[in-house]
PDB file of C-alpha atoms in Angstrom:
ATOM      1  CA  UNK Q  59      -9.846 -68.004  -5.697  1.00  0.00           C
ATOM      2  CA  UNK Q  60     -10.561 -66.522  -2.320  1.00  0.00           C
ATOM      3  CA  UNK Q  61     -12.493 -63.421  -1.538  1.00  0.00           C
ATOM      4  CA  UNK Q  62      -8.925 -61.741  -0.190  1.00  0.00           C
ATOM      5  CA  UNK Q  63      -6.980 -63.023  -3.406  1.00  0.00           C
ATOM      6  CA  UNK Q  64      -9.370 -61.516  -5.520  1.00  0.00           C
ATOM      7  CA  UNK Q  65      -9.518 -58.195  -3.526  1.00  0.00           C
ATOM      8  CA  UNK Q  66      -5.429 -58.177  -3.645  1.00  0.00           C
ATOM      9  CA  UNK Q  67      -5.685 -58.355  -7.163  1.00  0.00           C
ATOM     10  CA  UNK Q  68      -8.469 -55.697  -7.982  1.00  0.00           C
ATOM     11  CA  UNK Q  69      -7.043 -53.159  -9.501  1.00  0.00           C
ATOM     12  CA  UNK Q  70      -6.638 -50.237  -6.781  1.00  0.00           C
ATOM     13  CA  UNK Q  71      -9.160 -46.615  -6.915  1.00  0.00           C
ATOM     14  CA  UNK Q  72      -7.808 -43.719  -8.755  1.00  0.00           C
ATOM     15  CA  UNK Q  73      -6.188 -41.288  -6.404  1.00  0.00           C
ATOM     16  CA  UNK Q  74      -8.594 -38.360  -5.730  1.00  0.00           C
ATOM     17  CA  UNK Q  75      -7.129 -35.316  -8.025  1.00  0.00           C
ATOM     18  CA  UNK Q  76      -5.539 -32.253  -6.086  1.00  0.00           C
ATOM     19  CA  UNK Q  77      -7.863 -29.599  -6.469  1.00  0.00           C
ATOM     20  CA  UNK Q  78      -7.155 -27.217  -8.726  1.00  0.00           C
ATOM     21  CA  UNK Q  79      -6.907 -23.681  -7.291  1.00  0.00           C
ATOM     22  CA  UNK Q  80      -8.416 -20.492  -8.561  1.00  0.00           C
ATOM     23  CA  UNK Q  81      -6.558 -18.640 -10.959  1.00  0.00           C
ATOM     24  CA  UNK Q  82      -4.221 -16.446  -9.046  1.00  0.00           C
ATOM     25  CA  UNK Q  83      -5.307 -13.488 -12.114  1.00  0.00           C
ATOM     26  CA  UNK Q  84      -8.819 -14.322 -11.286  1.00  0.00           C
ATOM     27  CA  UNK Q  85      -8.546 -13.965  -7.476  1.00  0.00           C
ATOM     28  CA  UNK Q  86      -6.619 -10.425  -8.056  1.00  0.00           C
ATOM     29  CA  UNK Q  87      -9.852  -9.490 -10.138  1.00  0.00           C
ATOM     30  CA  UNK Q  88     -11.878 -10.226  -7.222  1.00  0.00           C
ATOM     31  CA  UNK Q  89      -9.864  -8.368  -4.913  1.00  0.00           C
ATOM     32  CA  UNK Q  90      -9.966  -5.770  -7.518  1.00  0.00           C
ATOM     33  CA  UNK Q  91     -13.481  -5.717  -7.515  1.00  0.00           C
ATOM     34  CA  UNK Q  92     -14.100  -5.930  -4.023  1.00  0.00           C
ATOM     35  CA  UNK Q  93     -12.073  -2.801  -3.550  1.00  0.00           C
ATOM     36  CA  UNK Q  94     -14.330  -0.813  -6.347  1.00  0.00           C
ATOM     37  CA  UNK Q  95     -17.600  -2.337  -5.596  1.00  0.00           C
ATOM     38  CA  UNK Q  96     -18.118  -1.386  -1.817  1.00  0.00           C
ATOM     39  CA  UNK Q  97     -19.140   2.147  -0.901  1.00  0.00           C
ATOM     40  CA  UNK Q  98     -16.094   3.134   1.226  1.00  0.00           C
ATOM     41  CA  UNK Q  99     -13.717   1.622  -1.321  1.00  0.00           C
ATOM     42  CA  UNK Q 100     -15.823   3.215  -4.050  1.00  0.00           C
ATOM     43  CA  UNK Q 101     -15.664   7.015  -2.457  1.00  0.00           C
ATOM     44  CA  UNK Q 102     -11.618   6.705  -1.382  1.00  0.00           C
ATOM     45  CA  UNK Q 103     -10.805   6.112  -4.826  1.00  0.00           C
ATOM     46  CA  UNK Q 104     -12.614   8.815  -5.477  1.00  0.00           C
ATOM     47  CA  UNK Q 105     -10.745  10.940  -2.890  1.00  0.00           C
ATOM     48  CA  UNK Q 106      -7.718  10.380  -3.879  1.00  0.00           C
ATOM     49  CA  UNK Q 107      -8.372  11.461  -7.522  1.00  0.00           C
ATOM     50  CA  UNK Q 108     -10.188  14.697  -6.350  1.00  0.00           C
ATOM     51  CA  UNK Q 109      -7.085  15.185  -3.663  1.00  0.00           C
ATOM     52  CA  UNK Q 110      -4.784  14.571  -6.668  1.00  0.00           C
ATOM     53  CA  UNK Q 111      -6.188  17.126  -9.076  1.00  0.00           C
ATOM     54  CA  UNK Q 112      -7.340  19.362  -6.226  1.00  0.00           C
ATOM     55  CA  UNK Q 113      -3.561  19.785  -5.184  1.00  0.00           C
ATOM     56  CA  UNK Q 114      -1.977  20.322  -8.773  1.00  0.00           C
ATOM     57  CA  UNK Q 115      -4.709  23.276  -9.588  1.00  0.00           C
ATOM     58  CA  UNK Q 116      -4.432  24.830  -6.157  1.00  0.00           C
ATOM     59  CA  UNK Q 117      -0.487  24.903  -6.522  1.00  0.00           C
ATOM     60  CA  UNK Q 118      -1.047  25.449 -10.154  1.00  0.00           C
ATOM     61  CA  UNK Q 119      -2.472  28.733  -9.425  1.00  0.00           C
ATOM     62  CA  UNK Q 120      -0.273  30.065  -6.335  1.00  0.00           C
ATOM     63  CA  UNK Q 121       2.986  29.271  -7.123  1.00  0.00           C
ATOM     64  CA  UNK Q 122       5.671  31.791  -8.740  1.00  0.00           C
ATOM     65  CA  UNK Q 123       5.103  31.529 -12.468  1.00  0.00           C
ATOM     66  CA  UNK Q 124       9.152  30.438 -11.696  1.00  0.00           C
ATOM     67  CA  UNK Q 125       7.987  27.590  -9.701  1.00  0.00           C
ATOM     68  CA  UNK Q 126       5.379  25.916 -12.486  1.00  0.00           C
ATOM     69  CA  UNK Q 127       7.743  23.084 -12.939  1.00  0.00           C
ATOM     70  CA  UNK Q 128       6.688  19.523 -14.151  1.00  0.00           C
ATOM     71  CA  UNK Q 129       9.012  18.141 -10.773  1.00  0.00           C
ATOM     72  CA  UNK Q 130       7.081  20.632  -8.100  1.00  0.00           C
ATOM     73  CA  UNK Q 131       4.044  19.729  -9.758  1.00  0.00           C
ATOM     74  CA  UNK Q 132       5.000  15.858  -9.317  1.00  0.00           C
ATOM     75  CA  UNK Q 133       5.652  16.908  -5.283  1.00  0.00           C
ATOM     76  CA  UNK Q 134       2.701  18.510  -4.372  1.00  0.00           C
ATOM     77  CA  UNK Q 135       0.961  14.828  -5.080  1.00  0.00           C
ATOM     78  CA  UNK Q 136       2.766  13.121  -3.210  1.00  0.00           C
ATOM     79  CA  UNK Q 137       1.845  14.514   0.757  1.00  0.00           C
ATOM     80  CA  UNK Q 138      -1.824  14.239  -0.085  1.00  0.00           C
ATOM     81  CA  UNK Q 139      -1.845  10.330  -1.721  1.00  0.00           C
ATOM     82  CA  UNK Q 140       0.806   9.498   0.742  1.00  0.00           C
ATOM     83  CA  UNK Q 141      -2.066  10.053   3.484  1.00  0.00           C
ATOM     84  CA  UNK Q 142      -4.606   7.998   1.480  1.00  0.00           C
ATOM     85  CA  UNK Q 143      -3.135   5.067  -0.108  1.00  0.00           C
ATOM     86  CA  UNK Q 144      -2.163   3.358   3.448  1.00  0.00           C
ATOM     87  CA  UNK Q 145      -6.159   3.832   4.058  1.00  0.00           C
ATOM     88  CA  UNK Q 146      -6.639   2.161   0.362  1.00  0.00           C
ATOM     89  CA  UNK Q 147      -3.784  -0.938   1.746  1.00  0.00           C
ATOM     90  CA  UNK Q 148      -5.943  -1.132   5.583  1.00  0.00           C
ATOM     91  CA  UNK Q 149      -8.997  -1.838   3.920  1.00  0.00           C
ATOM     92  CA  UNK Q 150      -7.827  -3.395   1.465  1.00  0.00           C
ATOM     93  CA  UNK Q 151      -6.714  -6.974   4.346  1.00  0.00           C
ATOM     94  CA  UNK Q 152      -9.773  -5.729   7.262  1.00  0.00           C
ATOM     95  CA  UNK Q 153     -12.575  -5.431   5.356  1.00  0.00           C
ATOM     96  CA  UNK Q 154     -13.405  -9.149   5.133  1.00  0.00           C
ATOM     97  CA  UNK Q 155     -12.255  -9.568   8.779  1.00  0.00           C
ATOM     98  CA  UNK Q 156     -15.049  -6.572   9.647  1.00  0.00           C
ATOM     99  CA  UNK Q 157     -17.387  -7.261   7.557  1.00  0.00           C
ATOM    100  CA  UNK Q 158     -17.501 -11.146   8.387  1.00  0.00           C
ATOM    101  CA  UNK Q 159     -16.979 -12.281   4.732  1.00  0.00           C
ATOM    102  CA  UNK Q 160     -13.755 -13.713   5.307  1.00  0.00           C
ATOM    103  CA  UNK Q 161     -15.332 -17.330   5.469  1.00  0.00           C
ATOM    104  CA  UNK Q 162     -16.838 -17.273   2.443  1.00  0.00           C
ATOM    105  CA  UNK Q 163     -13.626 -16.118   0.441  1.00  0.00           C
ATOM    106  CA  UNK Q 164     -11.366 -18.768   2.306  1.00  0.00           C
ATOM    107  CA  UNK Q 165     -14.265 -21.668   1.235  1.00  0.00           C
ATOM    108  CA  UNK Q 166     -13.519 -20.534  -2.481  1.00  0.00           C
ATOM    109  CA  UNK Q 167      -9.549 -20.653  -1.467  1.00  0.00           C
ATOM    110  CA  UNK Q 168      -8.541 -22.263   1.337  1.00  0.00           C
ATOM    111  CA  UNK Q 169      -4.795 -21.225   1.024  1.00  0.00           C
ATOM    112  CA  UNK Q 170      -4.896 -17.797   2.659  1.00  0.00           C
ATOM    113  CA  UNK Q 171      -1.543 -17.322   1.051  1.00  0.00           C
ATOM    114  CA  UNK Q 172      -2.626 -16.775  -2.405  1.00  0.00           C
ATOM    115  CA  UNK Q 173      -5.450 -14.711  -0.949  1.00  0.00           C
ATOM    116  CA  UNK Q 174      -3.748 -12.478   0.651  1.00  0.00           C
ATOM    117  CA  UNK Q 175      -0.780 -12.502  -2.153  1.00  0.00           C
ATOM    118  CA  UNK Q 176      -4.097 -11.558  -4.412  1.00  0.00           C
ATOM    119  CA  UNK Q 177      -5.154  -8.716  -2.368  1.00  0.00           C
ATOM    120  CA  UNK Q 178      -1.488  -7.247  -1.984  1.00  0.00           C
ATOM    121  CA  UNK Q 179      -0.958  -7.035  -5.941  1.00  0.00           C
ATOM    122  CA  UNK Q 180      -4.621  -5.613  -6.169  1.00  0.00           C
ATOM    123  CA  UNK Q 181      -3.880  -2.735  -3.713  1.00  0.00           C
ATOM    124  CA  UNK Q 182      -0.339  -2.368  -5.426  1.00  0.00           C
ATOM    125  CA  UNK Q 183      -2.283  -2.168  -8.729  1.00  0.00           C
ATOM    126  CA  UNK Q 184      -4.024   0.448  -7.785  1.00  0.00           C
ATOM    127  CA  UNK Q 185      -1.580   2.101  -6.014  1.00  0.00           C
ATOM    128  CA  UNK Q 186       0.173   2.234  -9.233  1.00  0.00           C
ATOM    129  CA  UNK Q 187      -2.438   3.934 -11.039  1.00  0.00           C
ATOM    130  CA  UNK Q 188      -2.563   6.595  -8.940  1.00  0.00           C
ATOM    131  CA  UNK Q 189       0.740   7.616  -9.367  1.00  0.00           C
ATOM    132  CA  UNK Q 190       0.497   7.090 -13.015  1.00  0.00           C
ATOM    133  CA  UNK Q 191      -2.361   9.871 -12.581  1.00  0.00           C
ATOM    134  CA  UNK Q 192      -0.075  11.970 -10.154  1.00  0.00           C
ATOM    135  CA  UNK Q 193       2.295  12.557 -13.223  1.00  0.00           C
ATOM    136  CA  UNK Q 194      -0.157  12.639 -15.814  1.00  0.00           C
ATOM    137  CA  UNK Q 195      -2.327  15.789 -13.648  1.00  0.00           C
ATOM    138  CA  UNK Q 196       1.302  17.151 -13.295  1.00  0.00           C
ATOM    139  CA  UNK Q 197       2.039  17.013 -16.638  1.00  0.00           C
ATOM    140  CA  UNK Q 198      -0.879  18.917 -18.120  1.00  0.00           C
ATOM    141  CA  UNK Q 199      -0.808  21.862 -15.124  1.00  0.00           C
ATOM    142  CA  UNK Q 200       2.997  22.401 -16.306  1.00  0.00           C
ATOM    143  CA  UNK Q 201       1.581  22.353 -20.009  1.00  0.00           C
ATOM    144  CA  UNK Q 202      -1.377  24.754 -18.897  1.00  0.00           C
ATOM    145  CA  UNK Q 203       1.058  26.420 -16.569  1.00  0.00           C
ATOM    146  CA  UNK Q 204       3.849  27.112 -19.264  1.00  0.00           C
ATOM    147  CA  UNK Q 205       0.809  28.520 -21.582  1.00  0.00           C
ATOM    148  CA  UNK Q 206      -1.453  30.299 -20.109  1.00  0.00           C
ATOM    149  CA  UNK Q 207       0.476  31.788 -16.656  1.00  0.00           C
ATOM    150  CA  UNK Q 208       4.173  32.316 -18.351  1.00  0.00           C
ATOM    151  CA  UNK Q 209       5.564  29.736 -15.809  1.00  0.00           C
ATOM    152  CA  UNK Q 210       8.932  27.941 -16.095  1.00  0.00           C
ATOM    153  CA  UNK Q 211       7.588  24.804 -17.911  1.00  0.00           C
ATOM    154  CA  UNK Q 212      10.590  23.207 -17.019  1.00  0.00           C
ATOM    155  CA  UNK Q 213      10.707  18.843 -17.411  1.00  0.00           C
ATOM    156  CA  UNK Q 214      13.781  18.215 -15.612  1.00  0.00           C
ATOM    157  CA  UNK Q 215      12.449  14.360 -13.975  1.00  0.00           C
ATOM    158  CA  UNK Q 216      14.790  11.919 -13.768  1.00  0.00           C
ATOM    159  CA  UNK Q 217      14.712   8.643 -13.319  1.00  0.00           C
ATOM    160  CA  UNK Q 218      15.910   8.386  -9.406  1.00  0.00           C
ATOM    161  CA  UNK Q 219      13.161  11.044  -8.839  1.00  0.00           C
ATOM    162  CA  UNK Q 220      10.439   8.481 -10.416  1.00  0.00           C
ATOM    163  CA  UNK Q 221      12.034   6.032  -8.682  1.00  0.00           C
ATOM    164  CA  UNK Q 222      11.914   8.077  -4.966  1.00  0.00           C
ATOM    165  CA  UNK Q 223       8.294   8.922  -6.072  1.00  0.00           C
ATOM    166  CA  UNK Q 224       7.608   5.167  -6.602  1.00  0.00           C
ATOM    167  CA  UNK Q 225       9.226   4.049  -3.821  1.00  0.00           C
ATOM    168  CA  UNK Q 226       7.928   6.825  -1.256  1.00  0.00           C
ATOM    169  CA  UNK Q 227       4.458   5.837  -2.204  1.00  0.00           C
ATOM    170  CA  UNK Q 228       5.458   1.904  -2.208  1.00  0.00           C
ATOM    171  CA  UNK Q 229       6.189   1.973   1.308  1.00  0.00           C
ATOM    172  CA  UNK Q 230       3.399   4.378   2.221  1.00  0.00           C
ATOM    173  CA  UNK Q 231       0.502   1.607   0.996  1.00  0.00           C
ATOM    174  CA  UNK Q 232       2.945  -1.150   2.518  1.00  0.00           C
ATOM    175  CA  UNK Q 233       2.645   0.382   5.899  1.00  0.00           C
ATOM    176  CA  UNK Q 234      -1.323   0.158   5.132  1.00  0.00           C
ATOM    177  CA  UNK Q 235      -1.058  -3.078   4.269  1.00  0.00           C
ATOM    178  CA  UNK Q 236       1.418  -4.200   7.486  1.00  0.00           C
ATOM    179  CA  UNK Q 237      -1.341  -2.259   9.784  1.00  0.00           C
ATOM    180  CA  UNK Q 238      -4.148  -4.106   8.631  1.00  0.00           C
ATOM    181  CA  UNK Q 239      -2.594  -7.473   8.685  1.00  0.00           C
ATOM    182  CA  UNK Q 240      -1.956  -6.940  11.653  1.00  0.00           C
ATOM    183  CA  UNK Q 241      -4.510  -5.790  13.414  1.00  0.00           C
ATOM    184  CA  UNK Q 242      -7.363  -7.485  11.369  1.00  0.00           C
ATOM    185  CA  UNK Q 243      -9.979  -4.564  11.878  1.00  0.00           C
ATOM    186  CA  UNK Q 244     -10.021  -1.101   9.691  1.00  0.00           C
ATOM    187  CA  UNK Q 245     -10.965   1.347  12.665  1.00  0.00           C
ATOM    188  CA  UNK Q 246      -8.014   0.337  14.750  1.00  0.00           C
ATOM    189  CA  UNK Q 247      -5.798   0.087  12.061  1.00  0.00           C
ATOM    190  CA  UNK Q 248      -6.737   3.683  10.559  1.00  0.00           C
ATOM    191  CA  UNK Q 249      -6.581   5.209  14.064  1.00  0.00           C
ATOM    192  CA  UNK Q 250      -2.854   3.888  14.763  1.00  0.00           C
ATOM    193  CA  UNK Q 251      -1.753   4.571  11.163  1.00  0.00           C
ATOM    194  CA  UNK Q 252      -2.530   8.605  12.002  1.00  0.00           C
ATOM    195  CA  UNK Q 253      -2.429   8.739  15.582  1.00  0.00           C
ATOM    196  CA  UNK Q 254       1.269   7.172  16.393  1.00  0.00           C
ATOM    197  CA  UNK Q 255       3.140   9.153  13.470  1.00  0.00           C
ATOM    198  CA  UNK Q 256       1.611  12.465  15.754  1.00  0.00           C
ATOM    199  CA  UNK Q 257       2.526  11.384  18.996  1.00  0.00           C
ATOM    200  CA  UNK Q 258       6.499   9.793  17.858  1.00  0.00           C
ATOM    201  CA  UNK Q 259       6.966  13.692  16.385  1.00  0.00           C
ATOM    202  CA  UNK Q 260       5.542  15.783  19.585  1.00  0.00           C
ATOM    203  CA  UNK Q 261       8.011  12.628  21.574  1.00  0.00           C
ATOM    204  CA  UNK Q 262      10.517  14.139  19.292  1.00  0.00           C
ATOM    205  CA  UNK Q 263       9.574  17.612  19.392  1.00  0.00           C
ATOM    206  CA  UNK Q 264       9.472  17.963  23.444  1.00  0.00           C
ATOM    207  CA  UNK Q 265      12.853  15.519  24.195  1.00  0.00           C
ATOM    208  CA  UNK Q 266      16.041  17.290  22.351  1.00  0.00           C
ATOM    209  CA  UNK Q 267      18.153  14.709  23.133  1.00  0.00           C
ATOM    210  CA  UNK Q 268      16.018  12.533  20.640  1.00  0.00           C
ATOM    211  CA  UNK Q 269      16.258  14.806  18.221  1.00  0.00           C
ATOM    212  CA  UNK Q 270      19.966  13.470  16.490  1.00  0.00           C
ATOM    213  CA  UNK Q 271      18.465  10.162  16.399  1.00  0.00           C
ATOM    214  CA  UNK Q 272      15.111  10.750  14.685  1.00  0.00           C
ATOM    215  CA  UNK Q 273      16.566   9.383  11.534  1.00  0.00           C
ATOM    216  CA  UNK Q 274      16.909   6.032  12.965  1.00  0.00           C
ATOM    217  CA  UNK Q 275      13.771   5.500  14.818  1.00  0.00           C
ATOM    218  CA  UNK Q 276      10.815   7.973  12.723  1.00  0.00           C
ATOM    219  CA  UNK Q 277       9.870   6.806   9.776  1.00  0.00           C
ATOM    220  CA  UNK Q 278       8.442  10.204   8.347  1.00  0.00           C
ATOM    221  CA  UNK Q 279      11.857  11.519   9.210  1.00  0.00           C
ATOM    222  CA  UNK Q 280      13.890   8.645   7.296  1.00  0.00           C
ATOM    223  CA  UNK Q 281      11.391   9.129   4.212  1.00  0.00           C
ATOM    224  CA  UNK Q 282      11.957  13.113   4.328  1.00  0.00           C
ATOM    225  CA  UNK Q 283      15.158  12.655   1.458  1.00  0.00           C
ATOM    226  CA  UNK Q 284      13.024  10.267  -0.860  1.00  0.00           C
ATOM    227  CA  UNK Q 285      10.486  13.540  -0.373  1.00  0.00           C
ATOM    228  CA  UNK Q 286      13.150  15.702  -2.189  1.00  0.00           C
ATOM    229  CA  UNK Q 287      14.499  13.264  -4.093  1.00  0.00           C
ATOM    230  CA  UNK Q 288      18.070  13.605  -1.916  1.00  0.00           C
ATOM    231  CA  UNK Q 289      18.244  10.631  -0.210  1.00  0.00           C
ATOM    232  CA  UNK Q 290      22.307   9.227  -0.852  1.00  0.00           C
ATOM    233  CA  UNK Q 291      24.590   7.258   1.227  1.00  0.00           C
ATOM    234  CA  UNK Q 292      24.295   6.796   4.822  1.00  0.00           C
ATOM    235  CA  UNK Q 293      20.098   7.555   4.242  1.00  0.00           C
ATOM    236  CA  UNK Q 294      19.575   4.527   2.645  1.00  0.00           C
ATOM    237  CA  UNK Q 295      20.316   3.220   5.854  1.00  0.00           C
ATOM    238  CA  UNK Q 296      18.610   5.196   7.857  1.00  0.00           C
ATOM    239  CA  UNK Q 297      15.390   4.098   4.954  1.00  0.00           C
ATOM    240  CA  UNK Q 298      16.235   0.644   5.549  1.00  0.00           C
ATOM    241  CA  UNK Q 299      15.856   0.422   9.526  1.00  0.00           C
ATOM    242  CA  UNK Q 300      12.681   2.420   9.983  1.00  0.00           C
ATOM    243  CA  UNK Q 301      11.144   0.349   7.257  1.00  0.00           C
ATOM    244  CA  UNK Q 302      12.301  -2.639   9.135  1.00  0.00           C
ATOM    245  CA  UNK Q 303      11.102  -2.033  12.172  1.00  0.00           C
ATOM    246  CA  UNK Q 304       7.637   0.221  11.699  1.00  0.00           C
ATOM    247  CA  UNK Q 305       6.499  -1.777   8.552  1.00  0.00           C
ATOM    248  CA  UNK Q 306       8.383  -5.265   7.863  1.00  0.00           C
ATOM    249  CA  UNK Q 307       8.416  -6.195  11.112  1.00  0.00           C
ATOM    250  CA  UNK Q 308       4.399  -5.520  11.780  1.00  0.00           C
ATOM    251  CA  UNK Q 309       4.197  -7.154   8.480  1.00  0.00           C
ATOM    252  CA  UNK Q 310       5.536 -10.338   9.475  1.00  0.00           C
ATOM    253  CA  UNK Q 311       3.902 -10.323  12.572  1.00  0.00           C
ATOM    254  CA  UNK Q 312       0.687  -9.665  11.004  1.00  0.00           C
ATOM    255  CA  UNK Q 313       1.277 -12.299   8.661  1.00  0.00           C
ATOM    256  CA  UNK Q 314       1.576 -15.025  11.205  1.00  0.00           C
ATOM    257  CA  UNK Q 315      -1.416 -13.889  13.044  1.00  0.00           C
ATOM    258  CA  UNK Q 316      -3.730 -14.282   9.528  1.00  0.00           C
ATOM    259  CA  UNK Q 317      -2.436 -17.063   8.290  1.00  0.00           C
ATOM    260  CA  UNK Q 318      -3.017 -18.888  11.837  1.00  0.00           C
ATOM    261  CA  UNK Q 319      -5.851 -16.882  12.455  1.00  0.00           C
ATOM    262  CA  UNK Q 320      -9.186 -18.945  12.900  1.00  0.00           C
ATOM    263  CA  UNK Q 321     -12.171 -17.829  10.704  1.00  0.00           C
ATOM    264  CA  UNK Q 322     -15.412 -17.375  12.340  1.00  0.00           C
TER     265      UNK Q 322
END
């Protein structure tokens, strides 16, 4: 038998295995952890707690005794984490991309998909939590409020005010998170997230004729009836195409740019 017969019939090499990813709950650990373990993560957390409690005692104590309701409690939360948790979402996609440690995480896992996927559901995670503390700080001020300063005590909370609440905050940290996709780098992305808001309401302040179509174009404006928990109808709308154009559409365009992005 020939060399080339006997190579035909040798039996072929095993196929290489796929490699098997990292466990998609290990990598949101990581992301977890990388958000806790670095200073500025570390003291933001910490912010938004001490903004969270700071805000329920400070109403808690200057309010009517009338107003010392579990709801208004609920509401004063929601302004000051509303402010932080797109900071939490920014730093949450640039801080590899600043830092320079992107390579490393993208050697562990090369699809940038699940890596990002793992630091979305981290940031949502924690985003979570801090509403679950919002109501729980509410909660015992109306207790405390009800007992020791004669307020209303009142529970009335319904479930399409937890849902406005949820989905206030929801799109708050997904604006974060759109930003910093975007733009890669947590300065910039910080600076636009509070700068542009002030300049689109002095553009809407100084131009009346603007002023009728705020709804459609200002996010803050469109997100005012989830604020009071009156949004109905036509506002949904209104919701719906500010969201789409000041945080779905940076989104996907910030999702292209990372996932084509070279890493250095």
């Amino acid at each position: 038998m020939t060399t080339t017969q006997q190579a035909l019939r040798a039996p072929l090499p095993h196929a290489p295995t796929a490699r098997v990813g990292i466990p998609m709950n290990r990598l949101v650990g990581v992301e977890l952890r990388k958000l806790v373990d670095t200073r500025a993560g570390r003291w933001l957390l910490v912010g938004i707690a001490l903004v969270t409690v700071a805000a329920v005692a400070v109403y808690l104590f200057t309010a009517d005794a009338s107003d010392l309701t579990f709801e208004h409690f609920v509401n004063v939360t929601v302004l000051p984490q509303s402010w932080l948790l797109p900071v939490l979402g920014i730093m949450a996609v640039t801080s590899e991309w600043t830092q320079r440690t992107g390579l490393i995480t993208h050697v562990l896992e090369p699809r940038r998909g699940r890596v990002l996927a793992a630091k979305f559901a981290a940031t949502g995670l924690l985003g979570g939590v801090a509403v679950v503390l919002a109501l729980a700080a509410a909660a015992l001020a109306n207790v405390l409020g009800s007992v020791l300063l004669d307020g209303s005590g009142a529970w009335t909370y319904g479930v399409t005010d937890l849902r406005d609440t949820f989905l206030f905050q929801g799109l708050s940290l997904l604006q974060g998170l759109a930003l910093g996709t975007l733009l890669m780098n947590t300065a910039a992305a910080i600076a636009v997230y509070f700068v542009v808001p002030i300049a689109v309401g002095l553009l809407f302040s100084m131009i009346d004729s603007l002023t009728g179509v705020a709804e459609w174009i200002d996010i803050s404006t469109s997100q005012a009836p989830l604020f009071d928990h009156s949004i109905a109808g036509f506002e949904w709308l209104q919701l719906i195409v500010t969201t789409t154009a000041w945080v779905l559409l940076p989104l996907v365009a910030g999702l292209w740019r990372l996932l084509h992005r070279e890493i250095k």
